[in-house]
CSV table of C-alpha atoms and ligand atoms in Angstrom, one decimal:
chain,number,residue,atom,x,y,z
A,1,MET,CA,26.6,-89.6,62.6
A,2,THR,CA,26.5,-90.4,58.9
A,3,ASP,CA,27.0,-87.8,56.3
A,4,ASP,CA,24.5,-89.3,53.9
A,5,LEU,CA,22.3,-86.3,53.2
A,6,PHE,CA,25.3,-84.0,52.5
A,7,SER,CA,27.2,-86.6,50.4
A,8,GLU,CA,24.1,-87.3,48.4
A,9,ALA,CA,23.5,-83.6,47.9
A,10,VAL,CA,27.0,-83.0,46.6
A,11,ARG,CA,26.8,-85.9,44.2
A,12,ARG,CA,24.4,-83.8,42.1
A,13,LEU,CA,27.4,-81.7,41.2
A,14,ASP,CA,29.1,-84.5,39.2
A,15,ARG,CA,26.1,-85.0,37.0
A,16,ALA,CA,25.7,-81.2,36.5
A,17,ALA,CA,29.4,-80.9,35.6
A,18,GLU,CA,28.8,-83.1,32.5
A,19,TYR,CA,26.6,-80.3,31.2
A,20,ALA,CA,28.5,-77.2,32.4
A,21,ARG,CA,32.0,-75.9,31.8
A,22,ILE,CA,33.6,-76.2,35.2
A,23,ASP,CA,37.1,-77.0,36.3
A,24,SER,CA,37.5,-80.1,38.4
A,25,GLU,CA,39.2,-78.1,41.0
A,26,ALA,CA,36.1,-76.0,41.4
A,27,LEU,CA,34.1,-79.1,42.0
A,28,LEU,CA,36.7,-80.2,44.6
A,29,ARG,CA,36.2,-76.9,46.4
A,30,LEU,CA,32.5,-77.2,46.4
A,31,SER,CA,32.4,-80.8,47.7
A,32,SER,CA,33.2,-79.8,51.3
A,33,PRO,CA,32.0,-76.8,53.4
A,34,ARG,CA,34.4,-74.0,54.2
A,35,ALA,CA,33.6,-74.0,57.9
A,36,VAL,CA,31.5,-75.9,60.4
A,37,LEU,CA,30.6,-74.7,63.9
A,38,GLU,CA,29.0,-76.8,66.5
A,39,VAL,CA,27.9,-75.0,69.7
A,40,SER,CA,26.1,-75.8,72.9
A,41,ILE,CA,23.5,-73.3,74.2
A,42,PRO,CA,22.7,-73.2,77.9
A,43,VAL,CA,19.2,-71.9,78.5
A,44,ARG,CA,17.6,-71.2,81.9
A,45,MET,CA,14.1,-72.6,81.7
A,46,ASP,CA,11.0,-71.1,83.3
A,47,ASP,CA,11.0,-73.6,86.1
A,48,GLY,CA,14.5,-72.6,87.1
A,49,SER,CA,16.3,-75.7,85.6
A,50,LEU,CA,19.1,-75.5,83.0
A,51,GLN,CA,18.8,-77.1,79.6
A,52,VAL,CA,21.7,-77.3,77.1
A,53,PHE,CA,20.7,-77.3,73.4
A,54,ARG,CA,23.0,-78.3,70.5
A,55,GLY,CA,23.3,-75.9,67.6
A,56,TYR,CA,25.2,-75.7,64.3
A,57,ARG,CA,26.1,-73.1,61.7
A,58,VAL,CA,27.8,-74.2,58.5
A,59,ARG,CA,29.3,-71.9,55.8
A,60,HIS,CA,29.5,-73.9,52.6
A,61,ASP,CA,31.1,-71.5,50.1
A,62,ASP,CA,31.7,-67.8,49.9
A,63,THR,CA,33.3,-67.4,46.5
A,64,ARG,CA,30.4,-65.4,45.1
A,65,GLY,CA,29.8,-63.3,48.3
A,66,PRO,CA,29.0,-63.5,52.0
A,67,THR,CA,27.3,-66.8,52.9
A,68,LYS,CA,23.6,-66.7,53.3
A,69,GLY,CA,21.0,-69.1,54.7
A,70,GLY,CA,18.3,-69.7,57.3
A,71,ILE,CA,18.3,-71.0,60.8
A,72,ARG,CA,16.1,-73.9,61.6
A,73,PHE,CA,14.7,-74.9,65.0
A,74,HIS,CA,13.6,-78.6,64.8
A,75,PRO,CA,14.1,-81.8,66.8
A,76,ASP,CA,15.6,-83.6,63.8
A,77,VAL,CA,18.3,-81.0,63.0
A,78,ASN,CA,21.7,-82.7,62.6
A,79,LEU,CA,25.1,-81.7,61.1
A,80,SER,CA,24.7,-83.6,57.9
A,81,GLU,CA,21.4,-82.0,57.2
A,82,VAL,CA,22.7,-78.5,58.0
A,83,LYS,CA,25.7,-79.1,55.7
A,84,ALA,CA,23.4,-80.3,52.9
A,85,LEU,CA,21.1,-77.3,53.4
A,86,ALA,CA,24.1,-75.0,53.3
A,87,PHE,CA,25.3,-76.6,50.0
A,88,TRP,CA,21.8,-76.1,48.6
A,89,MET,CA,22.0,-72.4,49.6
A,90,THR,CA,25.2,-72.0,47.6
A,91,CYS,CA,23.6,-73.5,44.6
A,92,LYS,CA,20.3,-71.5,45.1
A,93,CYS,CA,22.1,-68.1,45.3
A,94,ALA,CA,24.1,-69.0,42.2
A,95,VAL,CA,20.9,-70.0,40.3
A,96,ALA,CA,19.2,-66.7,41.4
A,97,GLY,CA,22.4,-64.8,40.4
A,98,ILE,CA,22.5,-62.9,43.7
A,99,PRO,CA,25.9,-62.1,45.2
A,100,PHE,CA,25.9,-64.6,48.1
A,101,GLY,CA,27.4,-67.9,48.9
A,102,GLY,CA,25.6,-70.6,51.0
A,103,ALA,CA,25.2,-71.3,54.7
A,104,LYS,CA,22.7,-72.8,57.1
A,105,GLY,CA,22.1,-73.0,60.8
A,106,GLY,CA,20.1,-75.1,63.1
A,107,VAL,CA,19.2,-75.9,66.7
A,108,VAL,CA,18.1,-79.3,67.9
A,109,VAL,CA,14.9,-78.4,69.7
A,110,ASP,CA,11.2,-78.9,69.6
A,111,PRO,CA,10.4,-75.2,69.7
A,112,LYS,CA,6.7,-75.8,70.3
A,113,SER,CA,7.6,-77.1,73.7
A,114,LEU,CA,9.2,-73.8,74.8
A,115,SER,CA,7.5,-70.8,76.4
A,116,ARG,CA,7.9,-67.4,74.7
A,117,LEU,CA,10.6,-66.4,77.1
A,118,GLU,CA,12.4,-69.7,76.7
A,119,LEU,CA,12.3,-69.2,73.0
A,120,GLU,CA,13.7,-65.7,73.2
A,121,ARG,CA,16.5,-66.9,75.6
A,122,LEU,CA,17.4,-69.8,73.2
A,123,SER,CA,17.4,-67.4,70.2
A,124,ARG,CA,19.7,-64.9,71.9
A,125,GLY,CA,21.9,-67.7,73.3
A,126,TYR,CA,22.3,-69.2,69.8
A,127,VAL,CA,23.5,-65.8,68.5
A,128,GLN,CA,25.9,-65.4,71.5
A,129,ALA,CA,27.4,-68.8,70.5
A,130,ILE,CA,27.8,-68.0,66.8
A,131,ALA,CA,28.5,-64.3,67.0
A,132,ASP,CA,32.1,-64.6,65.8
A,133,PHE,CA,31.0,-66.8,62.9
A,134,ILE,CA,28.4,-64.5,61.4
A,135,GLY,CA,28.4,-60.8,60.2
A,136,PRO,CA,26.9,-58.6,57.5
A,137,GLU,CA,30.0,-59.2,55.3
A,138,THR,CA,30.7,-62.8,56.2
A,139,ASP,CA,27.5,-64.8,56.9
A,140,VAL,CA,24.0,-63.5,57.0
A,141,PRO,CA,21.3,-65.7,58.6
A,142,ALA,CA,17.5,-65.7,58.0
A,143,PRO,CA,14.4,-67.6,58.9
A,144,ASP,CA,13.9,-71.3,58.0
A,145,VAL,CA,11.7,-74.1,59.4
A,146,TYR,CA,10.0,-73.0,62.8
A,147,THR,CA,11.8,-69.6,62.9
A,148,ASN,CA,10.1,-66.4,62.1
A,149,ALA,CA,10.4,-62.6,61.9
A,150,MET,CA,10.2,-62.1,65.6
A,151,ILE,CA,13.0,-64.5,66.2
A,152,MET,CA,15.1,-62.7,63.6
A,153,GLY,CA,14.4,-59.5,65.4
A,154,TRP,CA,15.7,-60.9,68.7
A,155,MET,CA,18.8,-62.3,67.0
A,156,MET,CA,19.5,-59.0,65.3
A,157,ASP,CA,19.1,-57.2,68.6
A,158,GLU,CA,21.4,-59.7,70.4
A,159,TYR,CA,24.1,-59.3,67.7
A,160,SER,CA,23.8,-55.5,68.0
A,161,VAL,CA,24.2,-55.7,71.8
A,162,ILE,CA,27.4,-57.8,71.3
A,163,ARG,CA,28.8,-55.4,68.7
A,164,ARG,CA,27.6,-52.3,70.6
A,165,ARG,CA,26.0,-50.8,67.5
A,166,ARG,CA,22.8,-51.4,65.6
A,167,MET,CA,23.4,-53.9,62.8
A,168,PRO,CA,20.2,-54.7,61.0
A,169,ASP,CA,22.2,-56.1,58.0
A,170,VAL,CA,23.5,-59.1,60.0
A,171,ILE,CA,20.2,-61.0,59.5
A,172,THR,CA,17.2,-60.9,57.2
A,173,GLY,CA,13.6,-61.8,57.5
A,174,LYS,CA,13.2,-59.3,60.4
A,175,PRO,CA,10.0,-57.5,61.3
A,176,ILE,CA,9.3,-54.5,59.1
A,177,PRO,CA,9.7,-51.9,61.9
A,178,LEU,CA,13.1,-53.4,62.8
A,179,GLY,CA,14.5,-53.1,59.3
A,180,GLY,CA,12.7,-55.9,57.5
A,181,SER,CA,11.8,-55.7,53.9
A,182,LEU,CA,8.3,-55.3,52.6
A,183,GLY,CA,7.5,-58.4,50.6
A,184,ARG,CA,9.9,-60.7,52.5
A,185,ASP,CA,7.1,-62.5,54.3
A,186,ASP,CA,5.5,-64.2,51.2
A,187,ALA,CA,8.7,-64.2,49.0
A,188,THR,CA,9.4,-67.9,49.0
A,189,GLY,CA,5.8,-68.8,48.1
A,190,ARG,CA,5.7,-65.9,45.6
A,191,GLY,CA,8.9,-67.0,43.9
A,192,ALA,CA,7.5,-70.5,43.4
A,193,TYR,CA,4.3,-68.9,42.1
A,194,ASN,CA,6.3,-66.9,39.6
A,195,CYS,CA,7.9,-70.1,38.4
A,196,ILE,CA,4.5,-71.8,38.0
A,197,ARG,CA,3.2,-68.8,36.1
A,198,GLU,CA,6.1,-69.1,33.6
A,199,LEU,CA,5.4,-72.8,33.2
A,200,GLN,CA,1.7,-72.0,32.6
A,201,ARG,CA,2.7,-69.6,29.8
A,202,ILE,CA,5.0,-72.2,28.2
A,203,ARG,CA,2.6,-75.1,28.5
A,204,GLY,CA,-0.6,-73.0,27.7
A,205,TRP,CA,-2.3,-74.1,30.9
A,206,ASN,CA,-5.5,-72.5,32.0
A,207,PRO,CA,-5.3,-71.9,35.8
A,208,THR,CA,-8.9,-72.8,36.3
A,209,ASP,CA,-8.1,-76.3,34.9
A,210,LEU,CA,-5.3,-76.9,37.4
A,211,ARG,CA,-5.9,-79.2,40.4
A,212,VAL,CA,-3.2,-78.7,43.0
A,213,ALA,CA,-2.0,-80.5,46.2
A,214,VAL,CA,0.2,-78.7,48.7
A,215,GLN,CA,2.1,-80.7,51.3
A,216,GLY,CA,3.0,-78.4,54.2
A,217,PHE,CA,1.1,-75.4,55.3
A,218,GLY,CA,3.7,-73.2,56.9
A,219,ASN,CA,4.8,-69.8,55.5
A,220,ALA,CA,5.8,-71.0,51.9
A,221,GLY,CA,3.0,-73.5,51.5
A,222,GLN,CA,0.3,-71.0,52.6
A,223,HIS,CA,1.4,-68.3,50.3
A,224,VAL,CA,1.9,-70.4,47.2
A,225,ALA,CA,-1.5,-72.0,47.8
A,226,ARG,CA,-3.1,-68.5,48.3
A,227,LEU,CA,-1.6,-67.0,45.1
A,228,LEU,CA,-2.5,-70.0,43.0
A,229,ALA,CA,-6.1,-70.0,44.4
A,230,GLU,CA,-6.3,-66.2,43.6
A,231,ASP,CA,-5.6,-67.1,40.0
A,232,GLY,CA,-8.5,-69.6,40.0
A,233,CYS,CA,-6.5,-72.8,40.5
A,234,ARG,CA,-8.3,-75.5,42.5
A,235,ILE,CA,-6.3,-76.4,45.6
A,236,VAL,CA,-7.8,-79.8,46.3
A,237,ALA,CA,-5.5,-80.9,49.1
A,238,ILE,CA,-3.4,-79.3,51.8
A,239,SER,CA,-1.6,-80.9,54.8
A,240,ASP,CA,0.6,-80.1,57.8
A,241,SER,CA,2.5,-82.3,60.2
A,242,ARG,CA,-0.7,-83.7,61.7
A,243,GLY,CA,-2.3,-84.8,58.4
A,244,GLY,CA,-4.3,-83.3,55.6
A,245,ILE,CA,-7.6,-82.6,53.9
A,246,LEU,CA,-8.9,-83.4,50.5
A,247,ARG,CA,-11.8,-81.5,48.9
A,248,GLU,CA,-12.5,-82.1,45.3
A,249,ASN,CA,-14.3,-78.7,44.8
A,250,GLY,CA,-11.3,-76.9,46.1
A,251,ILE,CA,-10.4,-75.7,49.6
A,252,ASP,CA,-11.1,-72.1,50.6
A,253,ILE,CA,-7.5,-71.2,51.2
A,254,PRO,CA,-8.0,-67.8,53.0
A,255,CYS,CA,-10.2,-69.6,55.5
A,256,ALA,CA,-7.7,-72.5,55.9
A,257,ILE,CA,-4.9,-69.9,56.5
A,258,ARG,CA,-7.0,-68.0,59.0
A,259,HIS,CA,-7.8,-71.3,60.9
A,260,LYS,CA,-4.2,-72.5,60.8
A,261,ASN,CA,-2.8,-69.3,62.1
A,262,SER,CA,-5.4,-68.7,64.8
A,263,GLY,CA,-4.5,-69.2,68.4
A,264,GLN,CA,-2.2,-67.4,70.8
A,265,SER,CA,0.9,-69.5,70.6
A,266,VAL,CA,4.1,-68.4,68.7
A,267,TYR,CA,3.6,-71.6,66.7
A,268,SER,CA,0.3,-72.6,65.2
A,269,GLU,CA,-1.6,-74.9,67.6
A,270,GLN,CA,-4.2,-75.6,64.9
A,271,SER,CA,-4.0,-78.2,62.2
A,272,VAL,CA,-5.5,-77.9,58.7
A,273,CYS,CA,-7.2,-81.2,59.6
A,274,GLY,CA,-9.4,-79.3,62.1
A,275,CYS,CA,-10.6,-76.5,59.8
A,276,PRO,CA,-14.0,-75.6,61.1
A,277,VAL,CA,-17.0,-74.5,59.0
A,278,CYS,CA,-15.9,-71.0,59.4
A,279,GLY,CA,-18.9,-68.6,59.0
A,280,GLU,CA,-16.6,-65.6,59.6
A,281,ALA,CA,-17.9,-62.3,58.4
A,282,ASP,CA,-15.2,-61.8,55.8
A,283,CYS,CA,-15.1,-65.4,54.6
A,284,HIS,CA,-15.6,-66.0,50.9
A,285,CYS,CA,-17.0,-69.5,51.2
A,286,ASP,CA,-20.7,-70.3,51.7
A,287,GLU,CA,-20.2,-73.6,53.3
A,288,GLY,CA,-16.9,-73.4,55.2
A,289,PRO,CA,-13.6,-74.7,53.8
A,290,LEU,CA,-14.1,-78.2,55.1
A,291,SER,CA,-17.6,-79.2,54.1
A,292,GLY,CA,-17.4,-82.0,51.6
A,293,SER,CA,-13.8,-82.8,52.5
A,294,THR,CA,-12.1,-85.9,53.7
A,295,LEU,CA,-9.2,-86.4,56.0
A,296,ILE,CA,-6.1,-87.8,54.3
A,297,SER,CA,-2.5,-88.6,55.5
A,298,ASN,CA,0.6,-86.8,54.2
A,299,GLU,CA,1.5,-89.9,52.3
A,300,GLU,CA,-1.9,-90.0,50.6
A,301,LEU,CA,-1.6,-86.4,49.6
A,302,LEU,CA,1.6,-87.0,47.8
A,303,GLU,CA,0.0,-89.8,45.7
A,304,LEU,CA,-3.1,-87.9,44.6
A,305,ASP,CA,-4.0,-87.7,41.0
A,306,VAL,CA,-3.5,-83.9,40.6
A,307,ASP,CA,-2.0,-81.8,37.9
A,308,LEU,CA,0.5,-80.1,40.2
A,309,LEU,CA,2.1,-81.4,43.4
A,310,ILE,CA,3.8,-78.9,45.7
A,311,PRO,CA,5.9,-80.4,48.5
A,312,ALA,CA,6.4,-77.5,50.9
A,313,ALA,CA,7.3,-79.3,54.1
A,314,MET,CA,10.6,-81.1,54.9
A,315,GLU,CA,13.3,-83.0,53.0
A,316,ASN,CA,13.1,-86.7,51.9
A,317,GLN,CA,9.3,-86.9,51.5
A,318,ILE,CA,9.3,-88.7,48.1
A,319,THR,CA,11.6,-91.7,48.2
A,320,SER,CA,12.2,-94.7,46.1
A,321,GLU,CA,9.5,-96.4,48.1
A,322,ASN,CA,6.6,-94.1,47.2
A,323,ALA,CA,8.0,-92.6,43.9
A,324,PRO,CA,6.3,-95.3,41.8
A,325,ARG,CA,3.0,-94.2,43.2
A,326,ILE,CA,3.3,-90.5,42.6
A,327,ARG,CA,0.9,-89.5,39.9
A,328,ALA,CA,1.3,-85.8,39.4
A,329,PRO,CA,3.0,-85.0,36.1
A,330,VAL,CA,4.5,-81.8,37.5
A,331,ILE,CA,6.1,-81.3,40.9
A,332,VAL,CA,7.3,-77.9,42.2
A,333,GLU,CA,9.7,-78.3,45.1
A,334,VAL,CA,9.0,-75.5,47.6
A,335,ALA,CA,10.7,-77.4,50.4
A,336,ASN,CA,14.4,-78.0,50.3
A,337,GLY,CA,15.3,-81.5,49.2
A,338,PRO,CA,11.8,-83.1,49.3
A,339,ILE,CA,12.8,-85.8,46.7
A,340,THR,CA,15.6,-88.2,47.3
A,341,PRO,CA,18.1,-88.8,44.4
A,342,ASP,CA,16.7,-92.4,43.9
A,343,ALA,CA,13.2,-91.1,43.7
A,344,ASP,CA,14.3,-88.3,41.4
A,345,ASP,CA,15.6,-90.9,38.9
A,346,ILE,CA,12.4,-92.9,39.1
A,347,LEU,CA,10.2,-89.8,38.5
A,348,SER,CA,12.5,-88.3,35.8
A,349,SER,CA,12.5,-91.6,33.8
A,350,ARG,CA,8.7,-91.5,33.9
A,351,GLY,CA,8.8,-88.0,32.4
A,352,THR,CA,7.6,-86.1,35.6
A,353,LEU,CA,8.7,-82.5,35.3
A,354,ILE,CA,10.3,-81.4,38.6
A,355,VAL,CA,11.0,-77.7,39.1
A,356,PRO,CA,13.8,-78.1,41.6
A,357,ASP,CA,14.1,-76.5,45.0
A,358,ILE,CA,17.2,-74.5,44.2
A,359,LEU,CA,15.1,-72.6,41.6
A,360,ALA,CA,11.6,-73.0,42.9
A,361,ASN,CA,12.2,-71.7,46.4
A,362,ALA,CA,14.9,-69.1,45.6
A,363,GLY,CA,12.4,-66.3,46.1
A,364,GLY,CA,13.0,-66.2,49.9
A,365,VAL,CA,16.7,-65.7,49.7
A,366,THR,CA,16.3,-63.3,46.8
A,367,VAL,CA,14.1,-60.9,48.8
A,368,SER,CA,16.5,-61.5,51.7
A,369,TYR,CA,19.2,-60.1,49.4
A,370,PHE,CA,16.9,-57.1,48.8
A,371,GLU,CA,16.5,-56.6,52.5
A,372,TRP,CA,20.3,-56.7,53.1
A,373,VAL,CA,20.7,-54.1,50.3
A,374,GLN,CA,18.1,-51.9,51.8
A,375,ASN,CA,19.7,-52.2,55.3
A,376,ARG,CA,23.1,-51.3,53.9
A,377,THR,CA,21.9,-48.3,51.8
A,378,GLY,CA,19.2,-47.0,54.1
A,379,ASP,CA,17.0,-46.7,51.0
A,380,TYR,CA,13.7,-48.7,51.6
A,381,TRP,CA,11.6,-50.0,48.7
A,382,SER,CA,7.9,-50.3,48.2
A,383,THR,CA,6.1,-53.7,48.1
A,384,ASP,CA,5.6,-53.2,44.3
A,385,THR,CA,9.3,-52.6,43.7
A,386,VAL,CA,10.2,-55.7,45.7
A,387,ARG,CA,7.6,-57.9,43.9
A,388,SER,CA,8.5,-56.7,40.5
A,389,ARG,CA,12.3,-57.1,41.0
A,390,LEU,CA,11.6,-60.6,42.4
A,391,GLN,CA,9.5,-61.5,39.5
A,392,GLU,CA,12.1,-60.2,37.1
A,393,ILE,CA,14.8,-62.5,38.7
A,394,MET,CA,12.6,-65.5,39.0
A,395,SER,CA,11.3,-65.3,35.4
A,396,ARG,CA,14.8,-64.7,34.0
A,397,GLU,CA,16.4,-67.6,35.9
A,398,PHE,CA,13.4,-69.9,35.3
A,399,HIS,CA,13.8,-69.4,31.5
A,400,ALA,CA,17.6,-69.8,31.7
A,401,VAL,CA,17.1,-73.2,33.4
A,402,TYR,CA,14.2,-74.3,31.2
A,403,ASP,CA,16.0,-73.4,28.0
A,404,ARG,CA,19.1,-75.3,29.2
A,405,MET,CA,16.9,-78.3,30.0
A,406,THR,CA,15.4,-78.3,26.5
A,407,GLU,CA,18.6,-77.5,24.6
A,408,GLN,CA,20.7,-80.1,26.4
A,409,SER,CA,17.9,-82.7,26.7
A,410,ILE,CA,18.3,-83.1,30.5
A,411,ASP,CA,16.0,-82.9,33.4
A,412,MET,CA,15.3,-79.6,35.0
A,413,ARG,CA,17.2,-80.3,38.2
A,414,THR,CA,20.4,-81.2,36.3
A,415,ALA,CA,19.8,-78.0,34.2
A,416,ALA,CA,19.5,-75.9,37.4
A,417,TYR,CA,22.7,-77.4,38.9
A,418,ALA,CA,24.5,-76.9,35.6
A,419,HIS,CA,23.3,-73.2,35.6
A,420,ALA,CA,24.5,-72.8,39.2
A,421,VAL,CA,27.8,-74.6,38.7
A,422,SER,CA,28.7,-72.5,35.6
A,423,ARG,CA,28.3,-69.3,37.7
A,424,LEU,CA,30.2,-70.8,40.6
A,425,GLY,CA,32.9,-72.3,38.4
A,426,GLU,CA,33.4,-69.0,36.6
A,427,ALA,CA,33.8,-67.2,40.0
A,428,ILE,CA,36.2,-69.9,41.3
A,429,ALA,CA,38.2,-69.8,38.1
A,430,CYS,CA,38.8,-66.0,38.5
A,431,GLN,CA,40.9,-66.8,41.5
A,432,GLY,CA,43.0,-69.2,39.4
A,433,THR,CA,43.0,-73.0,38.8
A,434,SER,CA,45.8,-75.5,38.1
A,435,HIS,CA,45.5,-74.5,34.4
A,436,TYR,CA,46.5,-71.0,35.3
A,437,PHE,CA,49.1,-71.8,37.9
A,438,SER,CA,50.9,-74.6,36.0
A,439,ALA,CA,51.1,-72.5,32.8
A,440,SER,CA,54.5,-70.9,31.9
A,441,PRO,CA,55.0,-67.6,33.8
A,442,VAL,CA,54.2,-64.4,32.0
A,443,HIS,CA,57.6,-62.9,32.9
A,444,SER,CA,60.3,-65.5,32.3
B,1,LIG,N1,15.5,-70.4,54.6
B,1,LIG,C1,15.3,-69.9,53.3
B,1,LIG,C2,15.8,-70.9,52.3
B,1,LIG,O1,16.0,-72.0,52.5
B,1,LIG,C3,15.7,-68.5,53.1
B,1,LIG,C4,17.2,-68.2,53.3
B,1,LIG,C5,17.6,-66.7,53.3
B,1,LIG,O2,16.7,-65.9,53.1
B,1,LIG,O3,18.7,-66.5,53.5
B,1,LIG,O4,16.0,-70.5,51.1
């Protein structure tokens, strides 16, 4: 198993360190995870057979607080990916200025192939396997790719059974009646939307002039598309794992969301490629979201001549191979790690503005932090309070990163890492570095 994704991810630190005051020992600490757990999860399947699934949980760094990060159920999960995702969580929490470190978990599984009961048994089995590794003051999981509020609810319940008391603060992204936070569901998309709004103000863009393409139509992709469409932006292309659609006049996003999320399965059986002419009573479109649209591939979507490109699917979508063909002048990374470092260099040298993942998708973990605070205090907030506190954090940190980018003449990703690294370095230095320990003793 190669460690490519993790080592590539960590290399970003070296560049950032040139622009931030950080001790080399702090960099050394951040270049390997604090703890890595690999587990096997035996699950009794509906047909009576036994399947054993592989799972991981990685805690990258806890200097700034308990580690925090989602759990992903996906066939491509591997240790290097989970380590990279945990590292990004450390940086993301530091960029957002919330008192958490970074972690991530994953199970190698195609969750769409499981029944509901199998999915519940797997979710509970995973928690049984990692129960000694997580906890409200050590490591707090959350949803990620192909995990949702219901799965978080099962996991919270399983942990509470193990600890023999109710512990909602062990996991975030739970259903509201089980201690979830209002406003958590759309928080990742909304945080990205807050960043785009700030960019609009700085650049003087008129939303109705913006043509947008969104790759990935899961939770984050749907909400950012919806919020932008509500502002009058034209969402000309959307896609999911099965392909995408392009409609020059703009896609009716509420219709596309309704279609995508219809069906009885835990996971959407519908693809945006099959959006019907809807004709539903509460539909805003006259002709249906698909009329006048063409089917395109995910690769074609990325290369469209749009004003704003939003990769909201998986990592490594824009590589050195397709980067020269990317035409959007602005990319907002709602997925984690959608652009490889090589591709990043190509795009940055061409002047593409990339709002990096550790800033653009920090809204999810920020509202997870709010959820954890609410669980621990027992004081529950209104949707308006959650949204305004999220907006305050996203706007403040967006401007801190943007200003650093302009002041230091660097790309926005380097600026975001430099911002994160200064906060991390400051926290690590409080515990003492070689400068402190090798200096002459205070009392001789
Ligand atoms: N999985 C999300 C992320 O990558 C949210 C993590 C969290 O809420 O802890 O940021």
